[in-house]
Amino acid sequence: MMPKSPAAMTKKEFERFSSFIYGKVGIKLPPAKKTMLEARLQKRLKVLGMETFEAYSNFIFSEEGQRLELIHLIDVVTTNKTDFFREPSHFDYLTKTALPTIIKNRSDYLSQPVRIWSAGCSSGEEPYTMAMILSEFAADNQQFRFTILASDISTRILDTAKTGVYPEDRVDVVAPIYKKKYLLRSKDRSRSLVRICPQLRSLITFRRINFMDADLGVAEKMDVIFCRNVVIYFDKETQQELMQKFYDQLRPGGYLFLGHSETINGLDVDFKAVASTVYRKS
Ligand SMILES: C[S@@+](CC[C@H](N)C(=O)[O-])C[C@H]1O[C@@H](n2cnc3c(N)ncnc32)[C@H](O)[C@@H]1O
């Protein structure tokens, strides 16, 4: 018997999926991405035992589909690439300039912790890097207290982040002194895994937050927001709305860090550029 050829996606189906994805995630898929989306969704069709994209489309638009399948569709279209100590100049700026300025200027510094948010944290490398850096900063600055919020739209990637277990080669970039303090080696040496120590994990609150939601549901005002390598996938309109949300979420004088290839140039938001891809609320 001839093996069945995989389902083909029509142009109309692609348009329907891409406008649905844009509405839900903020990511615009141009027509050139049809082959990519088709190939990735064929895997979902296989898992679900569906033979056509029409069947998949009916499912994803149903209430049950939104409940059960939307998380998989989000995983299909988002990019989770990340690293420990990624774009390290940002962490230098954080400890050498941003935190000392915040400490100096905040009148309620002793009663309120400094609040930092890793927005779009992927599998956790960014917030764990922050936790190491801030723990070191706290050791040198006796009254410094902090909280870290880490969020992502993908529940699957958030589960990885919360678990805090990584292949050993992922932590090659972590300085030996930090490795010794904050990472635990797997007892089973054949598995080459490392685990973030419980004390460091306990410093981070992980939450699912979708930037497309009108209300991000974060009650506390932040001192620092890292949203790096996320908005590059959004169009200008979505970027504008998100930057305004971050602006409103920051305290006066708070800092926003974007990825090295991202910018707020061309957007109407009242941030002042203070370093390369670092912005401050006036
Ligand atoms: C490339 S990773 C960046 C991780 C980390 N910030 C870094 O720079 O290494 C982008 C993350 O943004 C998340 N993301 C994409 N769209 C989102 C949305 N609408 N709301 C919240 N997170 C989103 C993805 O799930 C992904 O984990």
Short mmCIF file of N, CA and C in Angstrom, two decimals, residues 142-276:
data_model
loop_
_atom_site.label_atom_id
_atom_site.label_comp_id
_atom_site.label_asym_id
_atom_site.label_seq_id
_atom_site.Cartn_x
_atom_site.Cartn_y
_atom_site.Cartn_z
N GLN A 142 24.04 45.25 51.60
CA GLN A 142 23.33 44.59 52.69
C GLN A 142 21.81 44.75 52.73
N GLN A 143 21.29 45.94 52.41
CA GLN A 143 19.84 46.11 52.57
C GLN A 143 19.06 45.84 51.29
N PHE A 144 19.76 45.37 50.30
CA PHE A 144 19.10 45.15 49.01
C PHE A 144 18.19 43.92 49.05
N ARG A 145 16.92 44.14 48.76
CA ARG A 145 15.97 43.02 48.66
C ARG A 145 15.31 43.09 47.29
N PHE A 146 14.98 41.94 46.73
CA PHE A 146 14.43 41.95 45.37
C PHE A 146 13.43 40.82 45.16
N THR A 147 12.57 41.00 44.14
CA THR A 147 11.70 39.90 43.69
C THR A 147 11.91 39.76 42.18
N ILE A 148 11.75 38.54 41.69
CA ILE A 148 11.84 38.31 40.24
C ILE A 148 10.56 37.63 39.78
N LEU A 149 9.90 38.26 38.81
CA LEU A 149 8.76 37.63 38.15
C LEU A 149 9.25 37.16 36.78
N ALA A 150 8.93 35.92 36.43
CA ALA A 150 9.31 35.41 35.10
C ALA A 150 8.05 34.89 34.43
N SER A 151 7.81 35.34 33.20
CA SER A 151 6.56 34.94 32.55
C SER A 151 6.80 34.55 31.10
N ASP A 152 5.89 33.71 30.61
CA ASP A 152 5.90 33.36 29.19
C ASP A 152 4.48 32.96 28.80
N ILE A 153 4.22 32.99 27.50
CA ILE A 153 2.89 32.58 27.01
C ILE A 153 2.78 31.06 26.96
N SER A 154 3.91 30.38 26.82
CA SER A 154 3.88 28.93 26.61
C SER A 154 3.96 28.18 27.94
N THR A 155 2.91 27.41 28.23
CA THR A 155 2.91 26.67 29.50
C THR A 155 3.95 25.54 29.45
N ARG A 156 4.19 24.98 28.25
CA ARG A 156 5.17 23.90 28.14
C ARG A 156 6.56 24.42 28.50
N ILE A 157 6.92 25.59 27.95
CA ILE A 157 8.26 26.12 28.20
C ILE A 157 8.38 26.60 29.66
N LEU A 158 7.26 27.07 30.21
CA LEU A 158 7.28 27.49 31.62
C LEU A 158 7.52 26.30 32.55
N ASP A 159 6.98 25.14 32.17
CA ASP A 159 7.23 23.95 33.00
C ASP A 159 8.72 23.61 33.02
N THR A 160 9.36 23.73 31.85
CA THR A 160 10.82 23.49 31.79
C THR A 160 11.54 24.50 32.68
N ALA A 161 11.09 25.76 32.59
CA ALA A 161 11.73 26.82 33.38
C ALA A 161 11.61 26.54 34.87
N LYS A 162 10.41 26.17 35.29
CA LYS A 162 10.18 25.92 36.72
C LYS A 162 11.01 24.75 37.22
N THR A 163 11.16 23.72 36.39
CA THR A 163 11.93 22.55 36.80
C THR A 163 13.40 22.91 36.99
N GLY A 164 13.92 23.76 36.15
CA GLY A 164 15.30 24.24 36.32
C GLY A 164 16.36 23.16 36.15
N VAL A 165 16.12 22.23 35.23
CA VAL A 165 17.12 21.19 34.94
C VAL A 165 17.58 21.38 33.49
N TYR A 166 18.91 21.39 33.28
CA TYR A 166 19.46 21.70 31.95
C TYR A 166 20.59 20.73 31.60
N PRO A 167 20.75 20.44 30.30
CA PRO A 167 21.93 19.68 29.88
C PRO A 167 23.19 20.46 30.27
N GLU A 168 24.21 19.73 30.66
CA GLU A 168 25.42 20.36 31.20
C GLU A 168 26.04 21.39 30.25
N ASP A 169 25.99 21.12 28.94
CA ASP A 169 26.64 22.05 28.02
C ASP A 169 25.92 23.40 27.92
N ARG A 170 24.67 23.48 28.38
CA ARG A 170 23.95 24.76 28.38
C ARG A 170 24.58 25.75 29.37
N VAL A 171 25.27 25.21 30.39
CA VAL A 171 25.80 26.11 31.43
C VAL A 171 27.30 26.36 31.25
N ASP A 172 27.83 26.03 30.08
CA ASP A 172 29.27 26.29 29.82
C ASP A 172 29.62 27.76 30.05
N VAL A 173 28.68 28.64 29.73
CA VAL A 173 28.96 30.08 29.83
C VAL A 173 28.89 30.61 31.27
N VAL A 174 28.41 29.79 32.18
CA VAL A 174 28.27 30.26 33.57
C VAL A 174 29.65 30.19 34.25
N ALA A 175 30.03 31.28 34.91
CA ALA A 175 31.36 31.33 35.54
C ALA A 175 31.48 30.22 36.59
N PRO A 176 32.68 29.60 36.71
CA PRO A 176 32.85 28.49 37.65
C PRO A 176 32.40 28.83 39.08
N ILE A 177 32.65 30.05 39.50
CA ILE A 177 32.29 30.43 40.87
C ILE A 177 30.75 30.40 41.06
N TYR A 178 30.01 30.80 40.02
CA TYR A 178 28.54 30.74 40.10
C TYR A 178 28.06 29.28 40.01
N LYS A 179 28.74 28.52 39.17
CA LYS A 179 28.36 27.10 39.04
C LYS A 179 28.42 26.42 40.39
N LYS A 180 29.51 26.72 41.10
CA LYS A 180 29.74 26.08 42.40
C LYS A 180 28.65 26.48 43.40
N LYS A 181 28.25 27.74 43.33
CA LYS A 181 27.28 28.25 44.30
C LYS A 181 25.84 27.87 43.97
N TYR A 182 25.51 27.90 42.67
CA TYR A 182 24.08 27.90 42.32
C TYR A 182 23.61 26.68 41.52
N LEU A 183 24.54 25.83 41.07
CA LEU A 183 24.11 24.69 40.25
C LEU A 183 24.48 23.37 40.92
N LEU A 184 23.60 22.39 40.76
CA LEU A 184 23.85 21.07 41.34
C LEU A 184 23.99 20.08 40.19
N ARG A 185 24.98 19.20 40.32
CA ARG A 185 25.15 18.20 39.27
C ARG A 185 24.24 17.02 39.52
N SER A 186 23.78 16.40 38.44
CA SER A 186 22.93 15.22 38.59
C SER A 186 23.72 14.13 39.28
N LYS A 187 23.05 13.40 40.20
CA LYS A 187 23.75 12.32 40.93
C LYS A 187 24.12 11.21 39.95
N ASP A 188 23.26 11.03 38.96
CA ASP A 188 23.53 10.03 37.93
C ASP A 188 24.44 10.67 36.88
N ARG A 189 25.75 10.41 36.95
CA ARG A 189 26.71 11.10 36.09
C ARG A 189 26.54 10.76 34.61
N SER A 190 25.85 9.64 34.32
CA SER A 190 25.69 9.28 32.90
C SER A 190 24.72 10.24 32.20
N ARG A 191 23.97 11.04 32.98
CA ARG A 191 22.91 11.87 32.37
C ARG A 191 23.37 13.29 32.04
N SER A 192 24.52 13.71 32.52
CA SER A 192 25.07 15.05 32.19
C SER A 192 24.05 16.17 32.31
N LEU A 193 23.39 16.21 33.45
CA LEU A 193 22.41 17.27 33.68
C LEU A 193 22.84 18.11 34.88
N VAL A 194 22.40 19.37 34.88
CA VAL A 194 22.60 20.20 36.07
C VAL A 194 21.24 20.74 36.50
N ARG A 195 21.15 21.01 37.80
CA ARG A 195 19.89 21.53 38.34
C ARG A 195 20.18 22.84 39.05
N ILE A 196 19.28 23.78 38.88
CA ILE A 196 19.41 25.05 39.61
C ILE A 196 19.11 24.76 41.09
N CYS A 197 19.93 25.28 41.98
CA CYS A 197 19.74 24.94 43.40
C CYS A 197 18.41 25.52 43.90
N PRO A 198 17.77 24.82 44.86
CA PRO A 198 16.43 25.22 45.31
C PRO A 198 16.39 26.67 45.81
N GLN A 199 17.45 27.11 46.47
CA GLN A 199 17.45 28.47 47.03
C GLN A 199 17.30 29.50 45.89
N LEU A 200 17.98 29.26 44.76
CA LEU A 200 17.90 30.20 43.63
C LEU A 200 16.51 30.11 42.97
N ARG A 201 16.02 28.88 42.87
CA ARG A 201 14.69 28.71 42.25
C ARG A 201 13.62 29.43 43.06
N SER A 202 13.79 29.40 44.40
CA SER A 202 12.76 30.00 45.27
C SER A 202 12.69 31.52 45.13
N LEU A 203 13.66 32.12 44.46
CA LEU A 203 13.66 33.58 44.30
C LEU A 203 12.77 34.05 43.16
N ILE A 204 12.29 33.09 42.35
CA ILE A 204 11.55 33.47 41.13
C ILE A 204 10.10 32.99 41.20
N THR A 205 9.18 33.87 40.81
CA THR A 205 7.79 33.47 40.65
C THR A 205 7.52 33.33 39.15
N PHE A 206 7.11 32.15 38.73
CA PHE A 206 6.82 31.92 37.31
C PHE A 206 5.31 32.04 37.08
N ARG A 207 4.95 32.74 36.00
CA ARG A 207 3.53 32.88 35.66
C ARG A 207 3.31 32.90 34.17
N ARG A 208 2.16 32.37 33.74
CA ARG A 208 1.84 32.49 32.32
C ARG A 208 1.21 33.85 32.08
N ILE A 209 1.80 34.63 31.20
CA ILE A 209 1.22 35.93 30.83
C ILE A 209 1.30 36.06 29.31
N ASN A 210 0.17 36.41 28.69
CA ASN A 210 0.13 36.65 27.25
C ASN A 210 0.15 38.16 27.03
N PHE A 211 1.16 38.65 26.32
CA PHE A 211 1.29 40.10 26.09
C PHE A 211 0.13 40.67 25.30
N MET A 212 -0.65 39.81 24.65
CA MET A 212 -1.78 40.29 23.86
C MET A 212 -2.99 40.62 24.74
N ASP A 213 -2.99 40.16 25.98
CA ASP A 213 -4.12 40.44 26.86
C ASP A 213 -4.16 41.93 27.18
N ALA A 214 -5.37 42.50 27.16
CA ALA A 214 -5.49 43.95 27.41
C ALA A 214 -4.93 44.28 28.79
N ASP A 215 -5.22 43.41 29.76
CA ASP A 215 -4.70 43.62 31.11
C ASP A 215 -3.71 42.48 31.39
N LEU A 216 -2.46 42.82 31.62
CA LEU A 216 -1.45 41.77 31.82
C LEU A 216 -1.59 41.12 33.21
N GLY A 217 -2.38 41.73 34.07
CA GLY A 217 -2.67 41.12 35.36
C GLY A 217 -1.50 41.14 36.34
N VAL A 218 -0.59 42.08 36.17
CA VAL A 218 0.53 42.19 37.12
C VAL A 218 0.22 43.37 38.05
N ALA A 219 0.00 43.05 39.31
CA ALA A 219 -0.44 44.10 40.24
C ALA A 219 0.70 45.06 40.60
N GLU A 220 1.90 44.53 40.80
CA GLU A 220 2.99 45.36 41.31
C GLU A 220 3.63 46.18 40.21
N LYS A 221 4.01 47.40 40.56
CA LYS A 221 4.82 48.21 39.63
C LYS A 221 6.24 47.68 39.66
N MET A 222 6.87 47.67 38.48
CA MET A 222 8.22 47.10 38.35
C MET A 222 9.29 48.20 38.35
N ASP A 223 10.49 47.82 38.81
CA ASP A 223 11.64 48.71 38.68
C ASP A 223 12.40 48.43 37.38
N VAL A 224 12.40 47.16 36.98
CA VAL A 224 13.15 46.77 35.77
C VAL A 224 12.34 45.72 35.01
N ILE A 225 12.23 45.92 33.70
CA ILE A 225 11.62 44.88 32.85
C ILE A 225 12.63 44.48 31.78
N PHE A 226 12.90 43.19 31.69
CA PHE A 226 13.65 42.65 30.56
C PHE A 226 12.62 42.02 29.62
N CYS A 227 12.54 42.52 28.40
CA CYS A 227 11.70 41.84 27.40
C CYS A 227 12.57 41.73 26.15
N ARG A 228 13.39 40.70 26.14
CA ARG A 228 14.43 40.63 25.10
C ARG A 228 14.11 39.51 24.10
N ASN A 229 14.29 39.85 22.83
CA ASN A 229 14.12 38.88 21.76
C ASN A 229 12.70 38.32 21.70
N VAL A 230 11.76 39.17 21.96
CA VAL A 230 10.34 38.81 21.89
C VAL A 230 9.64 39.68 20.85
N VAL A 231 9.83 41.02 20.97
CA VAL A 231 9.03 41.92 20.11
C VAL A 231 9.50 41.93 18.66
N ILE A 232 10.65 41.34 18.43
CA ILE A 232 11.15 41.26 17.05
C ILE A 232 10.16 40.49 16.16
N TYR A 233 9.35 39.62 16.78
CA TYR A 233 8.38 38.83 16.02
C TYR A 233 7.04 39.55 15.87
N PHE A 234 6.90 40.75 16.48
CA PHE A 234 5.63 41.46 16.46
C PHE A 234 5.66 42.58 15.42
N ASP A 235 4.49 42.96 14.90
CA ASP A 235 4.46 44.12 14.00
C ASP A 235 4.43 45.41 14.84
N LYS A 236 4.57 46.54 14.17
CA LYS A 236 4.70 47.85 14.84
C LYS A 236 3.53 48.13 15.78
N GLU A 237 2.33 47.81 15.31
CA GLU A 237 1.13 48.11 16.09
C GLU A 237 1.15 47.34 17.42
N THR A 238 1.51 46.07 17.34
CA THR A 238 1.56 45.23 18.55
C THR A 238 2.70 45.71 19.46
N GLN A 239 3.84 46.07 18.84
CA GLN A 239 4.97 46.59 19.63
C GLN A 239 4.56 47.85 20.37
N GLN A 240 3.85 48.74 19.66
CA GLN A 240 3.42 50.01 20.27
C GLN A 240 2.55 49.75 21.50
N GLU A 241 1.59 48.85 21.35
CA GLU A 241 0.68 48.56 22.47
C GLU A 241 1.44 47.95 23.64
N LEU A 242 2.37 47.05 23.33
CA LEU A 242 3.12 46.37 24.40
C LEU A 242 4.06 47.34 25.13
N MET A 243 4.72 48.20 24.35
CA MET A 243 5.65 49.16 24.99
C MET A 243 4.89 50.10 25.92
N GLN A 244 3.66 50.46 25.52
CA GLN A 244 2.85 51.32 26.39
C GLN A 244 2.46 50.57 27.67
N LYS A 245 2.17 49.28 27.53
CA LYS A 245 1.84 48.48 28.73
C LYS A 245 3.05 48.41 29.66
N PHE A 246 4.23 48.21 29.08
CA PHE A 246 5.44 48.14 29.92
C PHE A 246 5.70 49.50 30.59
N TYR A 247 5.47 50.56 29.83
CA TYR A 247 5.66 51.92 30.38
C TYR A 247 4.76 52.09 31.60
N ASP A 248 3.50 51.72 31.46
CA ASP A 248 2.54 51.87 32.57
C ASP A 248 2.90 50.97 33.75
N GLN A 249 3.54 49.84 33.44
CA GLN A 249 3.88 48.86 34.48
C GLN A 249 5.12 49.26 35.27
N LEU A 250 5.93 50.17 34.71
CA LEU A 250 7.18 50.57 35.38
C LEU A 250 6.94 51.72 36.35
N ARG A 251 7.72 51.74 37.41
CA ARG A 251 7.74 52.92 38.29
C ARG A 251 8.44 54.06 37.54
N PRO A 252 8.22 55.29 37.97
CA PRO A 252 9.00 56.38 37.37
C PRO A 252 10.49 56.08 37.59
N GLY A 253 11.28 56.29 36.55
CA GLY A 253 12.72 56.00 36.66
C GLY A 253 13.06 54.54 36.42
N GLY A 254 12.02 53.72 36.12
CA GLY A 254 12.27 52.29 35.89
C GLY A 254 12.93 52.04 34.53
N TYR A 255 13.52 50.85 34.39
CA TYR A 255 14.31 50.53 33.19
C TYR A 255 13.66 49.42 32.37
N LEU A 256 13.76 49.59 31.05
CA LEU A 256 13.30 48.55 30.12
C LEU A 256 14.49 48.09 29.28
N PHE A 257 14.73 46.78 29.27
CA PHE A 257 15.80 46.21 28.45
C PHE A 257 15.17 45.42 27.30
N LEU A 258 15.53 45.78 26.07
CA LEU A 258 15.08 44.99 24.91
C LEU A 258 16.27 44.18 24.37
N GLY A 259 16.00 43.25 23.45
CA GLY A 259 17.10 42.48 22.85
C GLY A 259 17.97 43.38 21.98
N HIS A 260 19.20 42.94 21.71
CA HIS A 260 20.16 43.78 20.99
C HIS A 260 19.72 44.16 19.58
N SER A 261 18.82 43.39 18.98
CA SER A 261 18.38 43.79 17.64
C SER A 261 16.98 44.40 17.66
N GLU A 262 16.55 44.82 18.85
CA GLU A 262 15.21 45.43 18.96
C GLU A 262 15.33 46.91 19.34
N THR A 263 14.28 47.66 19.05
CA THR A 263 14.33 49.10 19.30
C THR A 263 12.92 49.65 19.54
N ILE A 264 12.86 50.82 20.20
CA ILE A 264 11.55 51.50 20.25
C ILE A 264 11.50 52.67 19.26
N ASN A 265 12.55 52.80 18.46
CA ASN A 265 12.56 53.86 17.43
C ASN A 265 11.29 53.75 16.58
N GLY A 266 10.65 54.89 16.36
CA GLY A 266 9.46 54.89 15.53
C GLY A 266 8.20 54.62 16.32
N LEU A 267 8.33 54.32 17.62
CA LEU A 267 7.13 54.11 18.44
C LEU A 267 6.89 55.35 19.29
N ASP A 268 5.62 55.56 19.60
CA ASP A 268 5.26 56.75 20.36
C ASP A 268 5.12 56.38 21.84
N VAL A 269 6.26 56.36 22.53
CA VAL A 269 6.24 56.02 23.95
C VAL A 269 7.36 56.80 24.63
N ASP A 270 7.10 57.21 25.89
CA ASP A 270 7.93 58.24 26.49
C ASP A 270 9.20 57.72 27.19
N PHE A 271 9.88 56.75 26.59
CA PHE A 271 11.12 56.24 27.17
C PHE A 271 12.30 57.05 26.67
N LYS A 272 13.34 57.13 27.51
CA LYS A 272 14.58 57.79 27.09
C LYS A 272 15.63 56.69 26.91
N ALA A 273 16.34 56.71 25.78
CA ALA A 273 17.39 55.70 25.57
C ALA A 273 18.58 56.05 26.47
N VAL A 274 19.03 55.08 27.29
CA VAL A 274 20.15 55.37 28.21
C VAL A 274 21.39 54.53 27.89
N ALA A 275 21.23 53.48 27.14
CA ALA A 275 22.36 52.66 26.68
C ALA A 275 21.83 51.85 25.50
N SER A 276 22.68 51.05 24.89
CA SER A 276 22.23 50.31 23.72
C SER A 276 21.08 49.37 24.09
#
